[in-house]
Amino acid sequence: MGNHGGVQQPSLAIVLSTWSQDPLLWIGLGVAVVGYLAAVRVVNRHHPANRVPGWRIAAWLGGIAFLAVALVSALHAYAGSLFSVHMAQHLLLAMVAPPLLAFGAPVTLALRVASPAVRRAALLPLLHSRLVRAVSWPPFGWATFAVVMWATHFSPIFNAALTNQALHSVEHLLYLAAGVLFWWPVIGADPIRWRLSPIGRMVYLAGQMPFNTAVGLAIYFAPAVLYPHYALLGRTWGPDPFTDQQIAGIVMWGIGDVILLGALVLAIAAWLRADEMHSRRTREQAARNVERASIESG
């Protein structure tokens, strides 16, 4: 089954049995899973008192699973026939898989599993390089995410990628890379040069929401079908191209904003917890100071 239109009407059996035959994708996903789990095993064996948390392992595997759904499942096969499915694929690549992968803290895991010589000779120089410092700067990730979302949806790139497999793969890499650059500073699980303060994290997330909303609404309220590929398919099943485009706009606007809002709520909750812990420590220290002063004066 191809992935750029011309596919048959989906059924549950077809959806469950449709998987990409591209060996490079399967190999890449497999290496990401096996390599991570092998590193975890080494770290846990050498540091039984400081094992890799299970929830980080689950987050990494969850991120890879969502990448698999986006790239090798029926979702990818039908992305060329339904714009709404294509939009869901893009959200998985840019807004669902990257934060889960970031929670997996792969950089920290690599530093822990590497020998001291490898850390000094390769990993630490790379982390401290000008390139990594530049791309990990939060404003760069924020702007890259916004630009990629706008540029790919409102330029000839999107339609061209629907008929050119190589360009389609590049487009997917763009979404994944933009998502990684955007979410890594938000999660903050790995050592990076730039750290977002709790307030900065909230501003960072809240500031992206209007851009996401604008992309979704621009697609929803477009007066005609934006991409000739979908208009010329001649598909005889599912919603007509214009209705499908409106659904895609709703997916981008609704689901995208829900993800950003959910992340914002979690950031606020984390800030409140940290503030409460700081206040409690301050009160406890003040009580100890009073008690110590009372003992000394008595």
Short mmCIF file of C-alpha atoms in Angstrom, two decimals:
data_model
loop_
_atom_site.label_atom_id
_atom_site.label_comp_id
_atom_site.label_asym_id
_atom_site.label_seq_id
_atom_site.Cartn_x
_atom_site.Cartn_y
_atom_site.Cartn_z
CA MET A 1 0.00 0.00 0.00
CA GLY A 2 1.46 3.37 -0.96
CA ASN A 3 1.53 6.37 1.28
CA HIS A 4 0.68 9.20 -1.10
CA GLY A 5 -2.92 8.65 -2.03
CA GLY A 6 -4.62 5.89 -3.96
CA VAL A 7 -5.12 3.70 -0.88
CA GLN A 8 -8.30 1.78 -0.27
CA GLN A 9 -11.00 2.78 2.18
CA PRO A 10 -9.72 1.96 5.67
CA SER A 11 -11.21 -0.73 7.85
CA LEU A 12 -10.13 -1.98 11.26
CA ALA A 13 -8.41 -4.99 9.68
CA ILE A 14 -6.56 -2.82 7.15
CA VAL A 15 -5.49 -0.30 9.79
CA LEU A 16 -4.15 -3.02 12.10
CA SER A 17 -2.34 -4.86 9.33
CA THR A 18 -0.83 -1.90 7.47
CA TRP A 19 2.81 -1.28 8.36
CA SER A 20 5.66 0.29 6.45
CA GLN A 21 8.13 -2.02 4.72
CA ASP A 22 10.94 0.56 4.89
CA PRO A 23 13.82 -1.28 6.63
CA LEU A 24 15.65 1.93 7.54
CA LEU A 25 12.77 3.13 9.69
CA TRP A 26 12.45 -0.20 11.48
CA ILE A 27 16.21 -0.41 12.01
CA GLY A 28 16.33 3.14 13.36
CA LEU A 29 13.47 2.54 15.80
CA GLY A 30 14.96 -0.78 16.87
CA VAL A 31 18.39 0.73 17.51
CA ALA A 32 16.79 3.49 19.60
CA VAL A 33 15.01 0.91 21.77
CA VAL A 34 17.78 -1.68 22.07
CA GLY A 35 20.54 0.90 22.56
CA TYR A 36 18.65 2.70 25.33
CA LEU A 37 17.72 -0.51 27.16
CA ALA A 38 21.29 -1.82 26.87
CA ALA A 39 22.63 1.42 28.36
CA VAL A 40 20.07 1.22 31.18
CA ARG A 41 21.16 -2.34 31.95
CA VAL A 42 24.81 -1.31 32.17
CA VAL A 43 24.07 1.67 34.41
CA ASN A 44 21.80 -0.34 36.71
CA ARG A 45 24.39 -3.11 37.00
CA HIS A 46 27.19 -0.73 37.95
CA HIS A 47 25.07 1.61 40.09
CA PRO A 48 22.44 -0.53 41.85
CA ALA A 49 21.86 2.22 44.42
CA ASN A 50 21.22 4.83 41.72
CA ARG A 51 19.32 3.01 39.01
CA VAL A 52 17.66 4.65 36.02
CA PRO A 53 14.07 5.41 37.13
CA GLY A 54 11.47 3.16 35.56
CA TRP A 55 9.34 6.11 34.55
CA ARG A 56 12.19 7.49 32.43
CA ILE A 57 12.48 4.15 30.63
CA ALA A 58 8.71 4.13 30.07
CA ALA A 59 8.82 7.70 28.72
CA TRP A 60 11.55 6.84 26.22
CA LEU A 61 9.75 3.71 25.03
CA GLY A 62 6.52 5.69 24.80
CA GLY A 63 8.22 8.32 22.65
CA ILE A 64 9.58 5.64 20.31
CA ALA A 65 6.14 4.01 20.17
CA PHE A 66 4.55 7.28 19.05
CA LEU A 67 7.29 7.71 16.44
CA ALA A 68 6.43 4.22 15.18
CA VAL A 69 2.74 5.10 14.96
CA ALA A 70 3.59 8.26 13.03
CA LEU A 71 6.13 6.75 10.65
CA VAL A 72 5.44 3.06 10.06
CA SER A 73 1.77 2.45 10.89
CA ALA A 74 -1.40 2.97 8.85
CA LEU A 75 -1.33 6.60 9.96
CA HIS A 76 1.59 7.14 7.60
CA ALA A 77 -0.06 5.10 4.84
CA TYR A 78 -3.19 7.29 4.89
CA ALA A 79 -1.44 10.65 5.41
CA GLY A 80 -1.30 11.15 1.65
CA SER A 81 -5.04 10.58 1.29
CA LEU A 82 -6.39 12.55 4.25
CA PHE A 83 -4.97 15.91 5.35
CA SER A 84 -6.48 15.37 8.80
CA VAL A 85 -4.46 12.17 9.21
CA HIS A 86 -1.37 13.97 7.94
CA MET A 87 -1.89 16.66 10.56
CA ALA A 88 -2.20 14.05 13.31
CA GLN A 89 1.06 12.54 12.08
CA HIS A 90 2.78 15.92 12.34
CA LEU A 91 1.51 16.48 15.87
CA LEU A 92 2.88 13.10 16.95
CA LEU A 93 6.27 13.95 15.46
CA ALA A 94 6.49 17.49 16.85
CA MET A 95 4.41 17.61 20.03
CA VAL A 96 3.93 14.11 21.46
CA ALA A 97 7.06 12.04 20.86
CA PRO A 98 9.70 14.76 21.60
CA PRO A 99 8.66 15.57 25.21
CA LEU A 100 8.47 11.86 26.02
CA LEU A 101 11.94 11.30 24.56
CA ALA A 102 13.20 14.29 26.56
CA PHE A 103 11.81 12.78 29.77
CA GLY A 104 13.89 9.71 28.95
CA ALA A 105 17.03 11.85 29.50
CA PRO A 106 19.15 10.09 26.85
CA VAL A 107 22.05 12.54 27.19
CA THR A 108 22.29 11.89 30.91
CA LEU A 109 22.13 8.15 30.24
CA ALA A 110 24.92 8.42 27.65
CA LEU A 111 27.10 10.31 30.13
CA ARG A 112 26.47 7.69 32.80
CA VAL A 113 27.17 4.69 30.59
CA ALA A 114 30.27 6.12 28.91
CA SER A 115 33.74 5.57 30.29
CA PRO A 116 35.54 8.59 31.82
CA ALA A 117 37.83 8.72 28.79
CA VAL A 118 34.91 8.83 26.34
CA ARG A 119 33.15 11.48 28.40
CA ARG A 120 36.25 13.70 28.45
CA ALA A 121 37.27 13.12 24.85
CA ALA A 122 33.90 13.15 23.06
CA LEU A 123 30.69 13.73 25.02
CA LEU A 124 31.61 16.72 27.18
CA PRO A 125 33.35 18.62 24.36
CA LEU A 126 30.26 18.06 22.20
CA LEU A 127 27.88 19.26 24.93
CA HIS A 128 30.04 22.35 25.49
CA SER A 129 30.48 23.10 21.79
CA ARG A 130 29.24 26.34 20.26
CA LEU A 131 26.80 24.45 18.03
CA VAL A 132 25.08 22.66 20.91
CA ARG A 133 25.00 25.85 22.97
CA ALA A 134 23.39 27.68 20.06
CA VAL A 135 20.71 25.13 19.18
CA SER A 136 19.85 24.50 22.85
CA TRP A 137 19.23 28.22 23.49
CA PRO A 138 15.49 28.31 24.34
CA PRO A 139 14.61 31.28 22.07
CA PHE A 140 16.19 29.39 19.17
CA GLY A 141 14.09 26.28 19.83
CA TRP A 142 10.95 28.36 20.33
CA ALA A 143 11.43 30.30 17.09
CA THR A 144 12.43 27.20 15.11
CA PHE A 145 9.24 25.43 16.17
CA ALA A 146 7.03 28.37 15.20
CA VAL A 147 8.79 28.93 11.88
CA VAL A 148 8.68 25.25 10.88
CA MET A 149 4.96 25.02 11.61
CA TRP A 150 4.17 28.14 9.60
CA ALA A 151 6.62 27.61 6.75
CA THR A 152 5.70 24.00 6.04
CA HIS A 153 1.94 24.55 6.09
CA PHE A 154 1.84 27.82 4.16
CA SER A 155 4.42 27.31 1.46
CA PRO A 156 4.75 25.01 -1.57
CA ILE A 157 6.82 22.64 0.58
CA PHE A 158 3.78 20.85 1.99
CA ASN A 159 2.18 19.98 -1.33
CA ALA A 160 5.53 19.08 -2.90
CA ALA A 161 6.27 16.69 -0.03
CA LEU A 162 3.06 14.83 -0.76
CA THR A 163 4.38 13.76 -4.15
CA ASN A 164 8.09 13.47 -3.39
CA GLN A 165 9.13 10.77 -0.91
CA ALA A 166 12.58 12.24 -0.23
CA LEU A 167 11.11 15.67 0.53
CA HIS A 168 8.43 14.01 2.66
CA SER A 169 11.16 12.36 4.76
CA VAL A 170 12.95 15.70 5.12
CA GLU A 171 9.68 17.28 6.24
CA HIS A 172 9.29 14.61 8.93
CA LEU A 173 12.84 15.25 10.12
CA LEU A 174 12.04 18.96 10.31
CA TYR A 175 9.01 18.35 12.53
CA LEU A 176 10.90 15.97 14.80
CA ALA A 177 13.95 18.24 15.05
CA ALA A 178 11.81 21.31 15.72
CA GLY A 179 9.90 19.37 18.38
CA VAL A 180 13.10 18.21 20.06
CA LEU A 181 14.57 21.73 20.09
CA PHE A 182 11.32 23.16 21.47
CA TRP A 183 10.62 20.58 24.19
CA TRP A 184 14.12 19.82 25.51
CA PRO A 185 14.44 23.11 27.48
CA VAL A 186 10.90 22.68 28.81
CA ILE A 187 11.55 19.21 30.21
CA GLY A 188 15.07 20.05 31.41
CA ALA A 189 16.00 16.43 32.23
CA ASP A 190 19.39 16.54 30.51
CA PRO A 191 22.36 18.84 31.24
CA ILE A 192 22.21 21.81 28.89
CA ARG A 193 23.89 25.21 28.96
CA TRP A 194 20.65 27.16 29.15
CA ARG A 195 18.09 26.63 31.91
CA LEU A 196 14.57 28.01 31.90
CA SER A 197 13.37 29.42 35.19
CA PRO A 198 9.88 28.28 36.31
CA ILE A 199 8.42 31.60 35.14
CA GLY A 200 10.44 31.43 31.93
CA ARG A 201 9.10 27.93 31.24
CA MET A 202 5.52 29.15 31.62
CA VAL A 203 6.08 32.17 29.35
CA TYR A 204 7.84 29.93 26.82
CA LEU A 205 4.87 27.54 26.61
CA ALA A 206 2.13 30.18 26.78
CA GLY A 207 3.83 32.22 24.06
CA GLN A 208 3.70 29.33 21.60
CA MET A 209 -0.04 28.79 21.96
CA PRO A 210 -1.17 31.81 19.86
CA PHE A 211 1.07 30.67 17.00
CA ASN A 212 -0.31 27.14 17.12
CA THR A 213 -3.86 28.48 17.29
CA ALA A 214 -3.22 30.78 14.34
CA VAL A 215 -1.95 27.92 12.16
CA GLY A 216 -4.97 25.78 12.99
CA LEU A 217 -7.50 28.56 12.47
CA ALA A 218 -5.86 29.69 9.22
CA ILE A 219 -6.25 26.17 7.87
CA TYR A 220 -9.81 25.82 9.18
CA PHE A 221 -11.01 29.14 7.76
CA ALA A 222 -9.18 28.86 4.43
CA PRO A 223 -11.75 29.63 1.66
CA ALA A 224 -10.57 26.78 -0.58
CA VAL A 225 -8.52 23.60 -0.51
CA LEU A 226 -4.94 24.68 0.20
CA TYR A 227 -3.06 21.77 -1.36
CA PRO A 228 -3.78 20.62 -4.94
CA HIS A 229 -2.67 17.09 -4.10
CA TYR A 230 -5.72 16.46 -1.93
CA ALA A 231 -8.10 18.24 -4.30
CA LEU A 232 -6.99 16.12 -7.27
CA LEU A 233 -6.94 12.70 -5.59
CA GLY A 234 -10.44 11.74 -6.66
CA ARG A 235 -10.92 9.84 -3.40
CA THR A 236 -14.35 8.17 -3.28
CA TRP A 237 -14.49 7.54 0.47
CA GLY A 238 -14.23 9.67 3.60
CA PRO A 239 -14.84 13.42 3.89
CA ASP A 240 -14.48 15.64 0.84
CA PRO A 241 -11.14 17.51 0.60
CA PHE A 242 -12.50 20.79 1.96
CA THR A 243 -14.16 19.16 4.98
CA ASP A 244 -11.05 17.07 5.55
CA GLN A 245 -9.00 20.27 5.57
CA GLN A 246 -11.30 21.81 8.18
CA ILE A 247 -10.88 18.71 10.34
CA ALA A 248 -7.12 19.08 9.99
CA GLY A 249 -7.37 22.68 11.19
CA ILE A 250 -9.37 21.55 14.21
CA VAL A 251 -6.78 18.85 14.96
CA MET A 252 -3.95 21.39 14.82
CA TRP A 253 -5.80 24.01 16.82
CA GLY A 254 -7.62 21.81 19.34
CA ILE A 255 -5.19 18.99 20.06
CA GLY A 256 -2.11 21.18 19.67
CA ASP A 257 -3.42 23.74 22.13
CA VAL A 258 -4.51 21.02 24.56
CA ILE A 259 -0.96 19.61 24.56
CA LEU A 260 0.59 23.04 25.13
CA LEU A 261 -2.00 23.91 27.79
CA GLY A 262 -1.41 20.59 29.55
CA ALA A 263 2.33 21.25 29.59
CA LEU A 264 1.67 24.76 30.91
CA VAL A 265 -0.51 23.42 33.73
CA LEU A 266 2.19 20.91 34.68
CA ALA A 267 4.79 23.70 34.64
CA ILE A 268 2.64 25.82 36.94
CA ALA A 269 2.07 22.85 39.28
CA ALA A 270 5.82 22.15 39.41
CA TRP A 271 6.51 25.82 40.18
CA LEU A 272 3.93 25.83 42.99
CA ARG A 273 5.39 22.64 44.47
CA ALA A 274 8.92 24.06 44.32
CA ASP A 275 7.74 27.32 45.89
CA GLU A 276 5.95 25.45 48.68
CA MET A 277 9.04 23.32 49.37
CA HIS A 278 11.20 26.45 49.50
CA SER A 279 8.76 28.14 51.88
CA ARG A 280 8.64 25.05 54.10
CA ARG A 281 12.44 24.84 54.25
CA THR A 282 12.59 28.56 55.08
CA ARG A 283 10.05 28.13 57.90
CA GLU A 284 11.87 25.09 59.27
CA GLN A 285 15.20 26.93 59.19
CA ALA A 286 13.63 29.92 60.94
CA ALA A 287 12.19 27.62 63.62
CA ARG A 288 15.60 26.00 64.14
CA ASN A 289 17.22 29.43 64.43
CA VAL A 290 14.68 30.50 67.04
CA GLU A 291 15.17 27.27 68.97
CA ARG A 292 18.94 27.61 68.83
CA ALA A 293 18.74 31.24 70.00
CA SER A 294 16.44 30.22 72.84
CA ILE A 295 18.84 27.50 73.98
CA GLU A 296 21.83 29.83 73.81
CA SER A 297 20.07 32.59 75.73
CA GLY A 298 18.81 30.15 78.36
#
